[in-house]
PDB file of C-alpha atoms in Angstrom:
ATOM      1  CA  MET A   1      -0.337   0.089  -0.110  1.00 43.00           C
ATOM      2  CA  LYS A   2       3.067   2.577   1.086  1.00 43.00           C
ATOM      3  CA  LYS A   3       4.838   1.588  -2.457  1.00 42.00           C
ATOM      4  CA  SER A   4       2.351   2.062  -4.430  1.00 42.00           C
ATOM      5  CA  LEU A   5       1.017   6.165  -2.830  1.00 41.00           C
ATOM      6  CA  LEU A   6       4.544   6.206  -3.128  1.00 36.00           C
ATOM      7  CA  ILE A   7       4.370   6.115  -6.842  1.00 39.00           C
ATOM      8  CA  ILE A   8       1.206   7.611  -7.851  1.00 41.00           C
ATOM      9  CA  CYS A   9       3.136  10.785  -4.924  1.00 43.00           C
ATOM     10  CA  LEU A  10       5.850  10.435  -7.137  1.00 37.00           C
ATOM     11  CA  PHE A  11       3.952  10.200 -11.080  1.00 42.00           C
ATOM     12  CA  LEU A  12       1.996  13.575  -9.068  1.00 40.00           C
ATOM     13  CA  ILE A  13       5.191  15.509  -8.782  1.00 41.00           C
ATOM     14  CA  SER A  14       6.983  14.441 -11.403  1.00 40.00           C
ATOM     15  CA  GLY A  15       3.739  15.006 -13.727  1.00 43.00           C
ATOM     16  CA  ILE A  16       3.923  18.998 -12.755  1.00 40.00           C
ATOM     17  CA  PHE A  17       7.542  19.364 -13.797  1.00 40.00           C
ATOM     18  CA  ILE A  18       7.402  17.184 -17.391  1.00 40.00           C
ATOM     19  CA  ALA A  19       4.175  19.095 -18.141  1.00 41.00           C
ATOM     20  CA  SER A  20       5.894  23.078 -17.375  1.00 39.00           C
ATOM     21  CA  ALA A  21       8.479  22.139 -19.267  1.00 45.00           C
ATOM     22  CA  ASN A  22       7.412  23.839 -22.222  1.00 63.00           C
ATOM     23  CA  ASN A  23      10.082  27.725 -21.605  1.00 74.00           C
ATOM     24  CA  PRO A  24       9.358  27.486 -17.401  1.00 87.00           C
ATOM     25  CA  VAL A  25      10.422  30.853 -14.785  1.00 89.00           C
ATOM     26  CA  VAL A  26       9.560  30.807 -11.156  1.00 90.00           C
ATOM     27  CA  LYS A  27       7.200  33.507 -10.484  1.00 91.00           C
ATOM     28  CA  LYS A  28       5.568  35.413  -7.945  1.00 91.00           C
ATOM     29  CA  THR A  29       1.913  35.743  -7.582  1.00 89.00           C
ATOM     30  CA  LYS A  30       0.177  39.151  -6.434  1.00 86.00           C
ATOM     31  CA  LYS A  31      -0.870  36.501  -3.108  1.00 87.00           C
ATOM     32  CA  GLY A  32       2.953  36.106  -2.907  1.00 89.00           C
ATOM     33  CA  LYS A  33       3.214  32.418  -3.263  1.00 91.00           C
ATOM     34  CA  LYS A  34       5.810  31.142  -5.987  1.00 92.00           C
ATOM     35  CA  LEU A  35       4.604  29.424  -9.452  1.00 90.00           C
ATOM     36  CA  LEU A  36       6.146  27.549 -12.489  1.00 91.00           C
ATOM     37  CA  VAL A  37       4.651  28.648 -15.463  1.00 93.00           C
ATOM     38  CA  GLU A  38       4.605  28.318 -18.558  1.00 94.00           C
ATOM     39  CA  VAL A  39       5.942  31.167 -20.795  1.00 93.00           C
ATOM     40  CA  ALA A  40       2.833  31.231 -23.270  1.00 94.00           C
ATOM     41  CA  ILE A  41       3.279  35.096 -25.187  1.00 94.00           C
ATOM     42  CA  GLU A  42       5.676  37.357 -24.073  1.00 93.00           C
ATOM     43  CA  GLY A  43       6.040  40.830 -24.054  1.00 92.00           C
ATOM     44  CA  SER A  44       4.640  44.190 -22.287  1.00 92.00           C
ATOM     45  CA  VAL A  45       3.003  41.731 -20.771  1.00 94.00           C
ATOM     46  CA  SER A  46       2.853  38.308 -20.930  1.00 94.00           C
ATOM     47  CA  LEU A  47       0.122  35.356 -20.724  1.00 95.00           C
ATOM     48  CA  TYR A  48       1.591  32.472 -17.725  1.00 95.00           C
ATOM     49  CA  VAL A  49       0.468  29.177 -18.061  1.00 95.00           C
ATOM     50  CA  HIS A  50       0.338  26.996 -14.841  1.00 93.00           C
ATOM     51  CA  GLU A  51      -0.888  23.491 -14.878  1.00 91.00           C
ATOM     52  CA  SER A  52      -1.674  21.401 -11.593  1.00 86.00           C
ATOM     53  CA  LYS A  53      -2.076  18.084 -11.167  1.00 81.00           C
ATOM     54  CA  TYR A  54      -4.060  16.367  -8.442  1.00 76.00           C
ATOM     55  CA  LEU A  55      -5.531  12.744  -7.942  1.00 72.00           C
ATOM     56  CA  LYS A  56      -9.440  12.767  -9.001  1.00 68.00           C
ATOM     57  CA  ALA A  57     -10.240   9.942  -7.308  1.00 65.00           C
ATOM     58  CA  THR A  58      -9.199   6.723  -5.038  1.00 63.00           C
ATOM     59  CA  ILE A  59     -10.084   3.591  -5.329  1.00 62.00           C
ATOM     60  CA  PRO A  60      -9.598   2.358  -1.506  1.00 62.00           C
ATOM     61  CA  GLU A  61      -9.012  -1.693  -3.314  1.00 67.00           C
ATOM     62  CA  ASP A  62      -6.630  -0.391  -5.670  1.00 65.00           C
ATOM     63  CA  PRO A  63      -4.916   2.825  -5.088  1.00 63.00           C
ATOM     64  CA  MET A  64      -3.216   1.893  -8.577  1.00 62.00           C
ATOM     65  CA  GLU A  65      -6.664   3.049  -9.750  1.00 62.00           C
ATOM     66  CA  SER A  66      -6.523   6.522  -8.985  1.00 65.00           C
ATOM     67  CA  TYR A  67      -6.320   9.046 -11.517  1.00 70.00           C
ATOM     68  CA  THR A  68      -5.320  12.991 -11.629  1.00 74.00           C
ATOM     69  CA  GLU A  69      -6.955  15.467 -13.519  1.00 79.00           C
ATOM     70  CA  THR A  70      -4.692  18.321 -14.941  1.00 83.00           C
ATOM     71  CA  LYS A  71      -6.130  22.413 -14.117  1.00 89.00           C
ATOM     72  CA  LYS A  72      -4.839  24.950 -15.877  1.00 93.00           C
ATOM     73  CA  SER A  73      -4.426  28.779 -14.759  1.00 94.00           C
ATOM     74  CA  TYR A  74      -3.709  31.941 -17.275  1.00 96.00           C
ATOM     75  CA  PHE A  75      -1.525  35.216 -14.670  1.00 96.00           C
ATOM     76  CA  ILE A  76      -1.160  38.030 -16.852  1.00 96.00           C
ATOM     77  CA  GLY A  77       2.750  40.031 -16.310  1.00 93.00           C
ATOM     78  CA  THR A  78       3.383  43.479 -17.409  1.00 90.00           C
ATOM     79  CA  GLU A  79       7.435  44.295 -17.663  1.00 86.00           C
ATOM     80  CA  ASN A  80       6.855  46.869 -15.307  1.00 81.00           C
ATOM     81  CA  LYS A  81       6.149  45.002 -12.408  1.00 85.00           C
ATOM     82  CA  ASP A  82       7.193  41.706 -10.251  1.00 85.00           C
ATOM     83  CA  VAL A  83       4.349  39.335  -9.779  1.00 93.00           C
ATOM     84  CA  ILE A  84       1.343  38.672 -11.796  1.00 95.00           C
ATOM     85  CA  GLN A  85      -2.276  38.239 -11.727  1.00 95.00           C
ATOM     86  CA  GLU A  86      -4.445  34.966 -11.811  1.00 95.00           C
ATOM     87  CA  LEU A  87      -6.689  35.493 -15.112  1.00 96.00           C
ATOM     88  CA  THR A  88     -10.262  33.958 -14.659  1.00 95.00           C
ATOM     89  CA  PHE A  89     -13.031  33.885 -16.361  1.00 95.00           C
ATOM     90  CA  ALA A  90     -15.114  36.528 -12.879  1.00 96.00           C
ATOM     91  CA  ASN A  91     -11.708  38.605 -13.353  1.00 96.00           C
ATOM     92  CA  TYR A  92     -10.211  38.461 -17.311  1.00 96.00           C
ATOM     93  CA  LYS A  93     -11.778  42.023 -18.292  1.00 96.00           C
ATOM     94  CA  GLU A  94     -11.509  43.976 -15.307  1.00 96.00           C
ATOM     95  CA  LEU A  95      -7.606  42.911 -15.009  1.00 95.00           C
ATOM     96  CA  LEU A  96      -6.882  43.133 -19.222  1.00 95.00           C
ATOM     97  CA  LEU A  97      -8.655  46.704 -18.965  1.00 94.00           C
ATOM     98  CA  ALA A  98      -6.462  48.134 -16.787  1.00 92.00           C
ATOM     99  CA  GLU A  99      -3.437  46.285 -18.578  1.00 90.00           C
ATOM    100  CA  LEU A 100      -3.876  47.171 -22.071  1.00 90.00           C
ATOM    101  CA  ILE A 101      -5.425  51.384 -21.135  1.00 89.00           C
ATOM    102  CA  ASP A 102      -2.148  52.239 -24.111  1.00 90.00           C
ATOM    103  CA  CYS A 103      -5.333  50.320 -26.330  1.00 91.00           C
ATOM    104  CA  PRO A 104      -8.151  52.059 -25.893  1.00 92.00           C
ATOM    105  CA  LYS A 105      -9.939  50.235 -29.678  1.00 93.00           C
ATOM    106  CA  LEU A 106      -9.249  46.951 -28.092  1.00 94.00           C
ATOM    107  CA  ALA A 107      -9.756  47.700 -25.002  1.00 93.00           C
ATOM    108  CA  ASP A 108     -13.088  48.728 -26.631  1.00 94.00           C
ATOM    109  CA  ASN A 109     -13.230  45.192 -27.450  1.00 95.00           C
ATOM    110  CA  ILE A 110     -12.599  43.056 -24.001  1.00 95.00           C
ATOM    111  CA  GLY A 111     -16.087  40.366 -23.942  1.00 94.00           C
ATOM    112  CA  LYS A 112     -16.783  40.487 -27.605  1.00 95.00           C
ATOM    113  CA  LYS A 113     -16.713  37.296 -29.265  1.00 96.00           C
ATOM    114  CA  GLY A 114     -13.997  37.223 -30.103  1.00 95.00           C
ATOM    115  CA  TYR A 115     -12.213  39.135 -27.498  1.00 96.00           C
ATOM    116  CA  ARG A 116     -13.213  36.903 -24.360  1.00 95.00           C
ATOM    117  CA  PHE A 117     -11.368  34.310 -21.741  1.00 96.00           C
ATOM    118  CA  ALA A 118     -10.840  31.853 -24.480  1.00 95.00           C
ATOM    119  CA  ASN A 119      -8.796  34.597 -26.503  1.00 95.00           C
ATOM    120  CA  LEU A 120      -6.884  35.149 -23.576  1.00 96.00           C
ATOM    121  CA  ASP A 121      -3.612  34.705 -26.610  1.00 95.00           C
ATOM    122  CA  THR A 122      -4.768  36.367 -29.636  1.00 95.00           C
ATOM    123  CA  ILE A 123      -6.095  39.728 -27.093  1.00 96.00           C
ATOM    124  CA  ILE A 124      -2.729  40.114 -26.131  1.00 95.00           C
ATOM    125  CA  ASP A 125      -0.766  38.997 -28.843  1.00 95.00           C
ATOM    126  CA  LYS A 126      -2.711  41.937 -30.620  1.00 94.00           C
ATOM    127  CA  HIS A 127      -1.315  45.026 -27.605  1.00 94.00           C
ATOM    128  CA  ASN A 128       2.078  43.193 -28.402  1.00 93.00           C
ATOM    129  CA  ASP A 129       2.286  43.706 -31.911  1.00 91.00           C
ATOM    130  CA  GLN A 130       1.118  47.954 -31.369  1.00 83.00           C
TER     131      GLN A 130
END
């Protein structure tokens, strides 16, 4: 039993680092927590992705039958700030509007078709291209 749990823990730990192997950097969040994040877009405004793997369910008879789930979290950062802020569906408009203040045409489109949470990469690319 202990050996099985150890194998699962090692799998989970190694999975986090493997998932973040593309362009990994350590960044500090606004809450002071340090995270290993992947640089998705780099520029005056940057987009970072943090993948967390966690144990989803355990079957008491056989712990090896447990499985993991991956959660992606998105963060925004700028060149002139040392911290990154998590973007969620609930706060992405507010945070993007604050960071895109120098691009009023782009800021006006936030929340409209093509400029929603699912389009974070496109929005940040357009900002950095201006």
